[in-house]
Coordinates of C-alpha atoms in Angstrom, one line a residue:
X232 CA 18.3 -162.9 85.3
X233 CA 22.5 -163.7 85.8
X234 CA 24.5 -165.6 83.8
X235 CA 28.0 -165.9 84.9
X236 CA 30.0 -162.1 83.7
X237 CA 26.9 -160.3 82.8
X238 CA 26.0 -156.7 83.5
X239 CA 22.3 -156.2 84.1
X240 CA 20.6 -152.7 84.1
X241 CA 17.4 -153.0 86.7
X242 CA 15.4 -149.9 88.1
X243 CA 17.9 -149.5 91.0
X244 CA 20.2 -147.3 92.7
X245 CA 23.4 -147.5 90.9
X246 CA 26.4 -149.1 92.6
X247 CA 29.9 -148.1 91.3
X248 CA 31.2 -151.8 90.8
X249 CA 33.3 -153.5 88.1
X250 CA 31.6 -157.4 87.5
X251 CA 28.9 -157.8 85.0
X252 CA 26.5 -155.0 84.2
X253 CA 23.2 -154.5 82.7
X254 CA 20.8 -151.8 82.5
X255 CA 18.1 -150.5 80.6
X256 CA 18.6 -147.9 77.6
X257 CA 16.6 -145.7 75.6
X258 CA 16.3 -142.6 73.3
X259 CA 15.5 -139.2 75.3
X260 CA 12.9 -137.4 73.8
X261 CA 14.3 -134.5 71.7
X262 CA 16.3 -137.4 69.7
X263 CA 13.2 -139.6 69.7
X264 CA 11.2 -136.5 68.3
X265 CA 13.9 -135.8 65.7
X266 CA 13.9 -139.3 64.2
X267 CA 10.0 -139.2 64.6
X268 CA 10.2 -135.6 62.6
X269 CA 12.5 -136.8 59.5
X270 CA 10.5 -140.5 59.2
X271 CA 7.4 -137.9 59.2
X272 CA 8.7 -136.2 56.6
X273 CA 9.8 -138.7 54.2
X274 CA 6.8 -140.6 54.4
X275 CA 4.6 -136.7 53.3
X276 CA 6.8 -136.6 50.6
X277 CA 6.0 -140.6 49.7
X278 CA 2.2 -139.5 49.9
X279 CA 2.1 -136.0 48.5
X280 CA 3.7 -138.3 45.1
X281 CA 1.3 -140.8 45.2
X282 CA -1.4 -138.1 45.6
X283 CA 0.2 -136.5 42.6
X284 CA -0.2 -139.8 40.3
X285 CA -3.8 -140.3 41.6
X286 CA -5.1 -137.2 40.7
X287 CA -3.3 -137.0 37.2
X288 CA -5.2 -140.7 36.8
X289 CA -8.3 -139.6 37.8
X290 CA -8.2 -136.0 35.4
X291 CA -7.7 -138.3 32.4
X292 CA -10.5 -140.8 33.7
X293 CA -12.6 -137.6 34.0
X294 CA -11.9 -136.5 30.8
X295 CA -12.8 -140.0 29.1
X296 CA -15.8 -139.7 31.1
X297 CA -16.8 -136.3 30.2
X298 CA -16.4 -137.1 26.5
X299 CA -18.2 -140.0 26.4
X300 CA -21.3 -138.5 28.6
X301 CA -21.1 -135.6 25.7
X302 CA -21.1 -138.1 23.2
X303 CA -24.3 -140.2 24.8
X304 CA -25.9 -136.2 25.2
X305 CA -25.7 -135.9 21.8
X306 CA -27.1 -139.3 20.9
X307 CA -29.8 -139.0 22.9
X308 CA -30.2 -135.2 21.9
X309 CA -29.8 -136.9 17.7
X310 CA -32.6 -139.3 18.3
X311 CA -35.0 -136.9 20.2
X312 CA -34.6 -134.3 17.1
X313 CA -35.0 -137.1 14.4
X314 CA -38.2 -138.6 16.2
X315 CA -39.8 -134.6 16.2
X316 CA -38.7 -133.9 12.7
X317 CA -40.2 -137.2 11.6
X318 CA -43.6 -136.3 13.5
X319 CA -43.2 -132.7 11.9
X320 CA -43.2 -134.8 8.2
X321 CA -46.0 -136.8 9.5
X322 CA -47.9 -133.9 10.3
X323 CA -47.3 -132.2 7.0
X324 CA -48.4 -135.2 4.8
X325 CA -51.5 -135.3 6.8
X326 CA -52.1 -131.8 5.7
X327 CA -51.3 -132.8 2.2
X328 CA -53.9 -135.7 2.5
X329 CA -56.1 -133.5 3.9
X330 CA -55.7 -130.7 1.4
X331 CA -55.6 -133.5 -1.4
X332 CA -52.8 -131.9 -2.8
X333 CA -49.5 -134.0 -4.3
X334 CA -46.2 -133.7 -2.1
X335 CA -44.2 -130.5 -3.4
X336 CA -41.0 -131.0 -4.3
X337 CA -39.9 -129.2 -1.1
X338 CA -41.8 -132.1 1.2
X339 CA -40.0 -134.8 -1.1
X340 CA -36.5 -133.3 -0.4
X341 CA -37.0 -132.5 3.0
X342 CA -38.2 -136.5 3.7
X343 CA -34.7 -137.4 1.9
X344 CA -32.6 -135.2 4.0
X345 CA -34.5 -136.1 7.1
X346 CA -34.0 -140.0 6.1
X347 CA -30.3 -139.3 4.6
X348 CA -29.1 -138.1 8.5
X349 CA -31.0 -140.7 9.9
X350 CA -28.5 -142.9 8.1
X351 CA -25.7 -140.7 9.2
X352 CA -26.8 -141.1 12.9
X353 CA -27.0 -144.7 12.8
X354 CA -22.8 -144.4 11.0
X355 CA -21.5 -142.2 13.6
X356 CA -23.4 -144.2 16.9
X357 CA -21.9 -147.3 15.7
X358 CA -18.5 -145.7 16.4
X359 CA -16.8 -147.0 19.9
X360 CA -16.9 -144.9 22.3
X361 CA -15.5 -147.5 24.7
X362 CA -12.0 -146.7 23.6
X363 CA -9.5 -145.1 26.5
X364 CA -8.4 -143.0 23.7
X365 CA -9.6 -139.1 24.2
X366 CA -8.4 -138.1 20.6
X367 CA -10.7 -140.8 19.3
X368 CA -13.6 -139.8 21.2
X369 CA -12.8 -136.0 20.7
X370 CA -13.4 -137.4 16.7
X371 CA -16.9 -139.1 17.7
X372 CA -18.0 -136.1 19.3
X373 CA -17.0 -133.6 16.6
X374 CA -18.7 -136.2 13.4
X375 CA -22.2 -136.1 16.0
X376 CA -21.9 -132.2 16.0
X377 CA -21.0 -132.0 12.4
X378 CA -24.6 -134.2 12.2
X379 CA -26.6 -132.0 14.5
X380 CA -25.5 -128.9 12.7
X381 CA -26.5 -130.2 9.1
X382 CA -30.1 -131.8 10.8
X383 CA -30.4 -128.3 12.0
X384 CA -30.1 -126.7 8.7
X385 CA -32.2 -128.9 7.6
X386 CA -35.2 -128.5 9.8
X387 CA -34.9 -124.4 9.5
X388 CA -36.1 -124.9 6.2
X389 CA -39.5 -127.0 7.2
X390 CA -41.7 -123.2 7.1
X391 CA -40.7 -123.6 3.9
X392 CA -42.2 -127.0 3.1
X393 CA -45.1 -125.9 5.0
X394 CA -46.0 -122.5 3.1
X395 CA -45.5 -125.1 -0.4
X396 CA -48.3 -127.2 0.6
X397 CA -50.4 -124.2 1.6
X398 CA -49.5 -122.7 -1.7
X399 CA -49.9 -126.0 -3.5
X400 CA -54.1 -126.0 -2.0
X401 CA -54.3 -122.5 -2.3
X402 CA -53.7 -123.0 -6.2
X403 CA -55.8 -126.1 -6.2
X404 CA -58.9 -124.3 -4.7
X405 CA -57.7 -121.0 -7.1
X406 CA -58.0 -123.7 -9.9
X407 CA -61.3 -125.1 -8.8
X408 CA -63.3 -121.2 -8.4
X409 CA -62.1 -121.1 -11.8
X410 CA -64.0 -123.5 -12.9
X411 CA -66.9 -122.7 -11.1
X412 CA -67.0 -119.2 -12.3
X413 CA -66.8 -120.7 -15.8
X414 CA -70.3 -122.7 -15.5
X415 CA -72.5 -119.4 -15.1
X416 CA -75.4 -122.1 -15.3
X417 CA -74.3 -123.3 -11.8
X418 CA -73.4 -120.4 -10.3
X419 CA -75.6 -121.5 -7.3
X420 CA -74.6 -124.7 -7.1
X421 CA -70.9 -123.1 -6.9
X422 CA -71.8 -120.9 -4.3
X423 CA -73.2 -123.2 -2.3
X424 CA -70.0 -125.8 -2.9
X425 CA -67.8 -122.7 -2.5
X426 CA -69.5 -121.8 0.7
X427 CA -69.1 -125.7 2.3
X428 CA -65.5 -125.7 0.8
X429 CA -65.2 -122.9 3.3
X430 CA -66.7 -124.2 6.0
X431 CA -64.1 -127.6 5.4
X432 CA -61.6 -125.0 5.2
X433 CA -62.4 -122.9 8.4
X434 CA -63.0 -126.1 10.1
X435 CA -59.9 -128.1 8.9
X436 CA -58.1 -124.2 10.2
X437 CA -59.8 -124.7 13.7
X438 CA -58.7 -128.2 14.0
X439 CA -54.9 -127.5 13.0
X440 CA -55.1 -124.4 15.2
X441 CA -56.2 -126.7 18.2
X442 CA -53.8 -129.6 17.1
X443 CA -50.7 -127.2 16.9
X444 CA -51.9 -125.8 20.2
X445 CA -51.9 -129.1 22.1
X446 CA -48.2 -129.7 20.7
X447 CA -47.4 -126.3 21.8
X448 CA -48.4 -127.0 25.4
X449 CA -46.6 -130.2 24.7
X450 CA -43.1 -128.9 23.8
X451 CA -43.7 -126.4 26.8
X452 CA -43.8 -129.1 29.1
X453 CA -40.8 -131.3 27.6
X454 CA -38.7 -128.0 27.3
X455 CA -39.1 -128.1 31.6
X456 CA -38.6 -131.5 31.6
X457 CA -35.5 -131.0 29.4
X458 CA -33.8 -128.1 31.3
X459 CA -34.2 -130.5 34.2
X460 CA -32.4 -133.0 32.8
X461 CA -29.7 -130.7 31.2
X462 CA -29.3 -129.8 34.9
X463 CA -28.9 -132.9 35.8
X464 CA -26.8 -134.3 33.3
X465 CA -24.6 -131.2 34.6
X466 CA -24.4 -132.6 38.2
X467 CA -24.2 -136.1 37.1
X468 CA -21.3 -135.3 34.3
X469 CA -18.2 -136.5 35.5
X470 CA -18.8 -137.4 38.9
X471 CA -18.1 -140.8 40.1
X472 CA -20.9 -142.3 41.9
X473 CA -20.9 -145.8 44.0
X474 CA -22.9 -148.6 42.4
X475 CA -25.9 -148.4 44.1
X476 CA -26.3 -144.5 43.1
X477 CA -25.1 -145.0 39.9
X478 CA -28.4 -147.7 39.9
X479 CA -30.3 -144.8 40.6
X480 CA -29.0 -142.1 38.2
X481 CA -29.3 -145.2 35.2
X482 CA -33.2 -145.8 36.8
X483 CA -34.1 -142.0 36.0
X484 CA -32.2 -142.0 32.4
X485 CA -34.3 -144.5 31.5
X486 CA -37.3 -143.1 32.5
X487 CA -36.2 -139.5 31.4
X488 CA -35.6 -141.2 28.1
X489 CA -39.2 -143.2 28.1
X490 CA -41.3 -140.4 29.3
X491 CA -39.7 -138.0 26.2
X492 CA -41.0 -140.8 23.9
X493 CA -43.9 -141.7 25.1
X494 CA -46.4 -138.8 23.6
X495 CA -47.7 -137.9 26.8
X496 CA -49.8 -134.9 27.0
X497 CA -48.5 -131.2 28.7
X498 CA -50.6 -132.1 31.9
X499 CA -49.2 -135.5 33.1
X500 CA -45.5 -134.0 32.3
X501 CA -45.9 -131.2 33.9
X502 CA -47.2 -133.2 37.3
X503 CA -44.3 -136.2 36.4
X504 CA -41.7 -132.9 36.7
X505 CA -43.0 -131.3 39.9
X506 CA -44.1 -135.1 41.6
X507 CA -41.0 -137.4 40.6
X508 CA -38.7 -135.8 38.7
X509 CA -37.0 -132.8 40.6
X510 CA -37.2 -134.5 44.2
X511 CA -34.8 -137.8 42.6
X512 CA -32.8 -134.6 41.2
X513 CA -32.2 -133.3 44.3
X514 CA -31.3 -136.2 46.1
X515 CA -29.1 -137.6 43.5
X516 CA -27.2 -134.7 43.6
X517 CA -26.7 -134.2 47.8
X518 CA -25.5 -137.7 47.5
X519 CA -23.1 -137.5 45.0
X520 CA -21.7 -134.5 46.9
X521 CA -21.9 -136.7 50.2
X522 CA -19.7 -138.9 48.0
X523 CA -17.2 -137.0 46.2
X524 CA -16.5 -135.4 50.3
X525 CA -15.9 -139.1 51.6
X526 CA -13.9 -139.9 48.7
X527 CA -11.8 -137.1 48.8
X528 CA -11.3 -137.9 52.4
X529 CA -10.4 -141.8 51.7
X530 CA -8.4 -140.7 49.2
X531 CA -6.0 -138.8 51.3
X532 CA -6.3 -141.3 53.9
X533 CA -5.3 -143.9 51.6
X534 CA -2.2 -142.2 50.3
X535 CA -1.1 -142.0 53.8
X536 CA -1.7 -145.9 54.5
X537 CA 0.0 -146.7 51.8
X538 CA 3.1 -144.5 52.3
X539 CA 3.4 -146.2 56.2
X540 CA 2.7 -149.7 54.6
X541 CA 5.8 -149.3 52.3
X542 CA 7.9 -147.9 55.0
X543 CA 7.2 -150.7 57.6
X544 CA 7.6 -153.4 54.8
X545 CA 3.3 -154.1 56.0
X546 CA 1.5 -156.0 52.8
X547 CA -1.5 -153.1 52.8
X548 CA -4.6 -154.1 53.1
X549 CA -7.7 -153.2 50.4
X550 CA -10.5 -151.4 51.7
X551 CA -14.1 -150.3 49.9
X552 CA -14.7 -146.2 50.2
X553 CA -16.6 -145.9 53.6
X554 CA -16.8 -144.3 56.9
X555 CA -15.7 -147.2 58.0
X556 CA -12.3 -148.1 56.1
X557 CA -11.6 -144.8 56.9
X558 CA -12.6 -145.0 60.6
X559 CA -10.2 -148.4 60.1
X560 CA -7.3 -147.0 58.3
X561 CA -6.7 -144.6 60.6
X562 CA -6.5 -146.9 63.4
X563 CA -3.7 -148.8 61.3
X564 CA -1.8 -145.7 60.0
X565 CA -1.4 -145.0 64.2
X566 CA -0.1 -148.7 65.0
X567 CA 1.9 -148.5 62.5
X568 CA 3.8 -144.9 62.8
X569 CA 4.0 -147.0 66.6
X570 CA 6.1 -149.9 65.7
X571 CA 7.9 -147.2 63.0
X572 CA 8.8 -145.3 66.1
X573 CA 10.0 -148.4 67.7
X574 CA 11.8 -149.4 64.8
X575 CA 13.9 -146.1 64.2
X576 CA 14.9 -146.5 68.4
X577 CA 16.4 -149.7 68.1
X578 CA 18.3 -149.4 65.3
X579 CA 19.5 -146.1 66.7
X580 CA 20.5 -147.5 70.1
X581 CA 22.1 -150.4 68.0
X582 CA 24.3 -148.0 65.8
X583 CA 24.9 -146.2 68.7
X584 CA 26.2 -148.8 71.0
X585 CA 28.5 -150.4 68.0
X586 CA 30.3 -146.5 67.2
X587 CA 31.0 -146.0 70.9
X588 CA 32.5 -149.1 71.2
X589 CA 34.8 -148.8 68.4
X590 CA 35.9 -145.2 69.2
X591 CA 36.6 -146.5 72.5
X592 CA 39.4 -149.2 70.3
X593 CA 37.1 -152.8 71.3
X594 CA 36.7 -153.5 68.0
X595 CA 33.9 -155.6 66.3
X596 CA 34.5 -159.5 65.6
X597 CA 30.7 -160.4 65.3
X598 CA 27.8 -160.9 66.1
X599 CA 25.8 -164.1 67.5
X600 CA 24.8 -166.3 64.2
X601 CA 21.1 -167.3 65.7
X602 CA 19.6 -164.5 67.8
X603 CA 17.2 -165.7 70.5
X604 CA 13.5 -163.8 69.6
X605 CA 13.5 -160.3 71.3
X606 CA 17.1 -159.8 70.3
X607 CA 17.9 -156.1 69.2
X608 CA 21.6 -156.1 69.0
X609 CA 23.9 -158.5 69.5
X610 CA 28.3 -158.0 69.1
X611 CA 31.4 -159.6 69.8
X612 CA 34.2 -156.8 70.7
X613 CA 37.6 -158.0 71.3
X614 CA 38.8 -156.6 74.8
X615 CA 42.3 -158.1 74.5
X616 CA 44.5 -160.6 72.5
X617 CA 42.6 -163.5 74.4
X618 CA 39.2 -162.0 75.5
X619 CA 36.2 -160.0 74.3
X620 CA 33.5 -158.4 75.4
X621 CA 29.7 -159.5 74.3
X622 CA 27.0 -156.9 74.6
X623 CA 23.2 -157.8 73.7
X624 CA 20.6 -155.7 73.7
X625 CA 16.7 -156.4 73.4
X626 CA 13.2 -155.2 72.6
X627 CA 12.2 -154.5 76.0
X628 CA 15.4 -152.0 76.0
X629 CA 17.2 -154.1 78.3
X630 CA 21.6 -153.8 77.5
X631 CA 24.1 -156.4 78.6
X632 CA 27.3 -156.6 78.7
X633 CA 29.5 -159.8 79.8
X634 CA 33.6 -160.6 79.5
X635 CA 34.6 -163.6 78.6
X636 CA 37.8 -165.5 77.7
X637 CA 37.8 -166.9 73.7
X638 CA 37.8 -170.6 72.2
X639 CA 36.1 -173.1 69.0
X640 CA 34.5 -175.0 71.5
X641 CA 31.8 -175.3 74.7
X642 CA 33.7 -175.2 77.8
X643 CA 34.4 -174.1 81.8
X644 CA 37.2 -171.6 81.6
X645 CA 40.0 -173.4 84.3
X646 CA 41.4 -171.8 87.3
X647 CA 43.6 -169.8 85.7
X648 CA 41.3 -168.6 83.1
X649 CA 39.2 -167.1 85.4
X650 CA 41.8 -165.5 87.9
X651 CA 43.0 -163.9 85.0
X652 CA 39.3 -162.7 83.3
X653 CA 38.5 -161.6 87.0
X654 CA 41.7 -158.8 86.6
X655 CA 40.2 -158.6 82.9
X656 CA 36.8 -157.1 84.9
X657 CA 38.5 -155.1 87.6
X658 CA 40.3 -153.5 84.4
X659 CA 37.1 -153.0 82.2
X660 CA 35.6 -150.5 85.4
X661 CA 37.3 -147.6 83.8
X662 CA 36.0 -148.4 79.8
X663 CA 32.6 -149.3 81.2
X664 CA 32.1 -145.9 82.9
X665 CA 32.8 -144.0 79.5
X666 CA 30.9 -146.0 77.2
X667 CA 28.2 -144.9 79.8
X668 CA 29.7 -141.8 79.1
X669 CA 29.6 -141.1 75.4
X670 CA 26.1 -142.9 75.2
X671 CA 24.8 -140.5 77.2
X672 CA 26.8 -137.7 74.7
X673 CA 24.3 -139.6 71.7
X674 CA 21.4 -139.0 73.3
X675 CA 20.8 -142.4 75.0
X676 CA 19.9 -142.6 78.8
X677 CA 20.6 -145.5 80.6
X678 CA 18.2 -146.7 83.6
X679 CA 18.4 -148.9 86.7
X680 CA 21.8 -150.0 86.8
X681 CA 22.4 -153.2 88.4
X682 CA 26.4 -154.3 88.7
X683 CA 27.8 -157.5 90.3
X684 CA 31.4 -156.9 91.2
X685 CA 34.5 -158.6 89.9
X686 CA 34.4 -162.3 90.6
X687 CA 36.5 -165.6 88.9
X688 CA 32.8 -166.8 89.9
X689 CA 31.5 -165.1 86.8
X690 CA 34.1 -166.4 84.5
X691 CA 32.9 -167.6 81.3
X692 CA 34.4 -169.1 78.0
X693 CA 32.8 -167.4 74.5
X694 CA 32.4 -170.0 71.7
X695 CA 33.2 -168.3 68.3
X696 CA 31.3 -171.2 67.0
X697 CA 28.4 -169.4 68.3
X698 CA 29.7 -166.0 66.3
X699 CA 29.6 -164.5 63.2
X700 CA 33.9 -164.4 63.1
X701 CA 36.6 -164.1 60.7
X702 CA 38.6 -167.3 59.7
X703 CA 41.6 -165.3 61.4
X704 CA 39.2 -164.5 64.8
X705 CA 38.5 -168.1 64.7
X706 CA 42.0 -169.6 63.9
X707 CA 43.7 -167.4 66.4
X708 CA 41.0 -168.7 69.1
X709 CA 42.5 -171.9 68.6
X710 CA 45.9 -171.0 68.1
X711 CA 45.7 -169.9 72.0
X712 CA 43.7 -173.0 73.1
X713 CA 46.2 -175.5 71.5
X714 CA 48.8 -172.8 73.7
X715 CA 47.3 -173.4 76.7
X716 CA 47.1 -177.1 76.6
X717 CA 50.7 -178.0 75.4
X718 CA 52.0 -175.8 79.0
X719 CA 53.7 -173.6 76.6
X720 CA 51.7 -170.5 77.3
X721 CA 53.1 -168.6 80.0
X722 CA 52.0 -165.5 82.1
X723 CA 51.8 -163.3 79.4
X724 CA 51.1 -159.3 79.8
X725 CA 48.1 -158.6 78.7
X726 CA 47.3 -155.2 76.6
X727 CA 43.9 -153.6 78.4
X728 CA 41.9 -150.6 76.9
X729 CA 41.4 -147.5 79.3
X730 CA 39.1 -145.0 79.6
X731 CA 40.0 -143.1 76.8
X732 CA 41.4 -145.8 74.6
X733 CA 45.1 -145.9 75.3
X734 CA 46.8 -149.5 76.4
X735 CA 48.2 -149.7 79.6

């Protein structure tokens, strides 16, 4: 495009002229890589903090969890022993019916101890464990050990109990020969009743022996069934898991928790193990591992995002832990380290352009006050006491740069305006060809120049009202437009910039 005094920089040859230039300017590559390296770097340093946070949040979150998984062990752990040691009690007063003996002192204490911790069980699971607070739940979890080492002591002493009620019908039948052997007149009779009281005895010994071995074979089979789920309590313990796992490890606890309760013999547990139980292990676990390796992954990822969101002032965006946010976020983390890239150019061209300037003495007045879209750069630098030049620069890296004569108002400079600002152009050749100069010193190479040569054709007036101007930019503007009107402004010398900055 032309507008009257402007320099455009196009793809061709250049042409050593002195009218309006333009051409097209960029950063060369070792800059552009050294910008690129330090935004790089500040941005790791954003994420390796954020990391830092995260995974000091997520230790304490672990160690919550871990406490309260400990604390719903040993729940589950309190009730299973109470329910045995209340079968165990069961079992003994059915040996007391059987033997037709009263309950020793030794069964009556040990049913009050047993029922005394169930009342302590049913005290400490009432505490809440949904508290953040790790002290509190360290407190719950020390009161439930404290409760499984006294129900322990407890139920060492149950031999004990037993031998009393052997002893107890072993001085009842003692008692009972006795008085057989007393009544020599029944003697036979005795015998006989001695003989069947044997039988009872031998038989009542068979049937205990068979009962105890079935709840051996029993126990056995739970014991498996409870080193599996110790195993995997282990893997589950402290590992996040996405809902519809964590669906799945609930599922099994419950029917973990139902199958230890339900009295079923050694057989069917030992096919529920091998048939359903430790194939849902296994695959629990691989897929919490599957997990914990995406999350870890996301994690990262998202520490990234969110360091390049904050830098490019981007709102980020929320996304669920998946192959596919991550597949996603990566996609935005590239677009935007893109327009980052972009960013850091312009604003580097811009500084640049505005410190050659003033080192070559046109100093800044302003810039325009409303910037067209696609605008970069735009600045006002006074040339001389009654002209400046304006130099824009835009997103598609085009530069221009135009000379004009200064006023308050829209106008067509007059005749001798634009003799004058056509000297004004021959004289800016010399500056023009060392700003070219020193922005090629910073790094910044400029393309296609395109120059028209000095014409009063390309004159052109600059309306400060258009500016971003001091009041004494603006009043002075007028001053020499009130000058010129009145025919009391004469040929005046005016004071042009060189090459290298000196008046002449």
């Amino acid at each position: 495009m032309h507008t009257g005094g402007h320099f455009f920089f196009r793809r061709k040859t250049e042409i050593i002229m002195s009218g309006p230039k333009d051409s097209r300017i960029s950063v060369e590559e070792m800059k552009r890589r050294e910008l690129e390296r330090r935004r790089r770097e500040e941005l790791e340093r954003k994420r390796r903090e954020a990391e830092r946070r995260r995974l000091e949040e997520e230790a304490r979150r672990q160690r919550v969890k871990d406490l309260r998984d400990n604390i719903a062990f040993s729940s589950r752990e309190l009730d299973t022993s109470l329910g045995n040691a209340r079968n165990r009690i069961t079992v003994l007063k059915s040996k007391i019916v059987e033997f037709g003996v009263p309950p020793t002192a030794e069964y009556q204490k040990l049913t009050r101890d047993v029922e005394t911790v169930a009342r302590e069980i049913v005290t400490v699971k009432g505490r809440n464990t949904a508290t953040e607070n790790e002290r509190e739940l360290r407190d719950i979890l020390v009161d439930f050990q404290k409760v499984a080492d006294k129900f322990r002591r407890i139920m060492d002493d149950t031999p004990r109990v037993a031998d009393s009620i052997t002893a107890a019908y072993t001085e009842k039948l003692t008692s009972e020969i006795a008085d057989l052997a007393a009544a020599l007149a029944r003697e036979e009779k005795q015998r006989r009743e001695t003989e069947n009281q044997e039988r009872i005895r031998k038989a009542a010994e068979a049937s205990r022996r068979k009962e105890e071995k079935l709840r051996e074979e029993q126990a056995a089979a739970l014991a498996e069934i409870s080193v599996m789920e110790e195993a995997f309590r282990k893997t589950v313990a402290g590992r996040e898991a996405p809902s519809e796992l964590q669906d799945e490890i609930d599922t099994l606890e419950n029917v973990l928790h139902t199958v230890e309760k339900g009295g079923h013999n050694a057989e069917y547990l030992r096919s529920f193990a091998a048939i359903s139980l430790e194939p849902r292990l296994r695959d629990i676990g691989k897929k919490l591992t599957d997990y914990e390796n995406l999350k870890q992954e996301y994690g990262a990822l998202s520490d990234e995002y969110l360091a390049v969101c904050q830098e490019a002032g981007v709102p980020p965006k929320t996304f669920p832990v998946s192959k596919t946010s991550i597949n996603f976020m990566k996609a935005e983390i590239d677009v935007i380290h893109q327009t980052l890239a972009k960013r850091d150019a312009e604003r580097y061209i811009g500084n640049a352009i505005n410190e050659v300037m003033e080192e070559m003495g046109y100093h800044l007045m302003g810039g325009l006050r409303n910037r067209p879209a696609g605008i970069v750069k735009s600045g006002l630098y006074r040339f001389n006491d009654s002209t400046a030049v304006n130099v824009t620069y835009d997103s598609n890296g085009d530069m221009c740069m135009e000379l004009g004569a200064l006023d308050t108002e829209d106008r067509e400079p007059d005749v001798q305006e634009a003799e004058n600002l056509r000297r004004d152009m021959e004289s800016f050749c010399t500056g023009y060809r060392k700003i070219r100069e020193k922005l090629a010193e910073k790094g910044l190479v400029i393309h296609g120049v395109s120059e028209l040569p000095p014409d009063a054709e390309y004159a052109q007036v600059f309306n400060l009202s258009d500016f971003n101007v001091s009041e004494e930019d603006f009043r002075e503007a007028e001053r020499n437009r009130r000058s010129s009107i009145s025919g009391t402004r004469g040929e005046s010398v005016l004071r042009h910039l060189s090459a290298d900055g000196e008046s002449r």
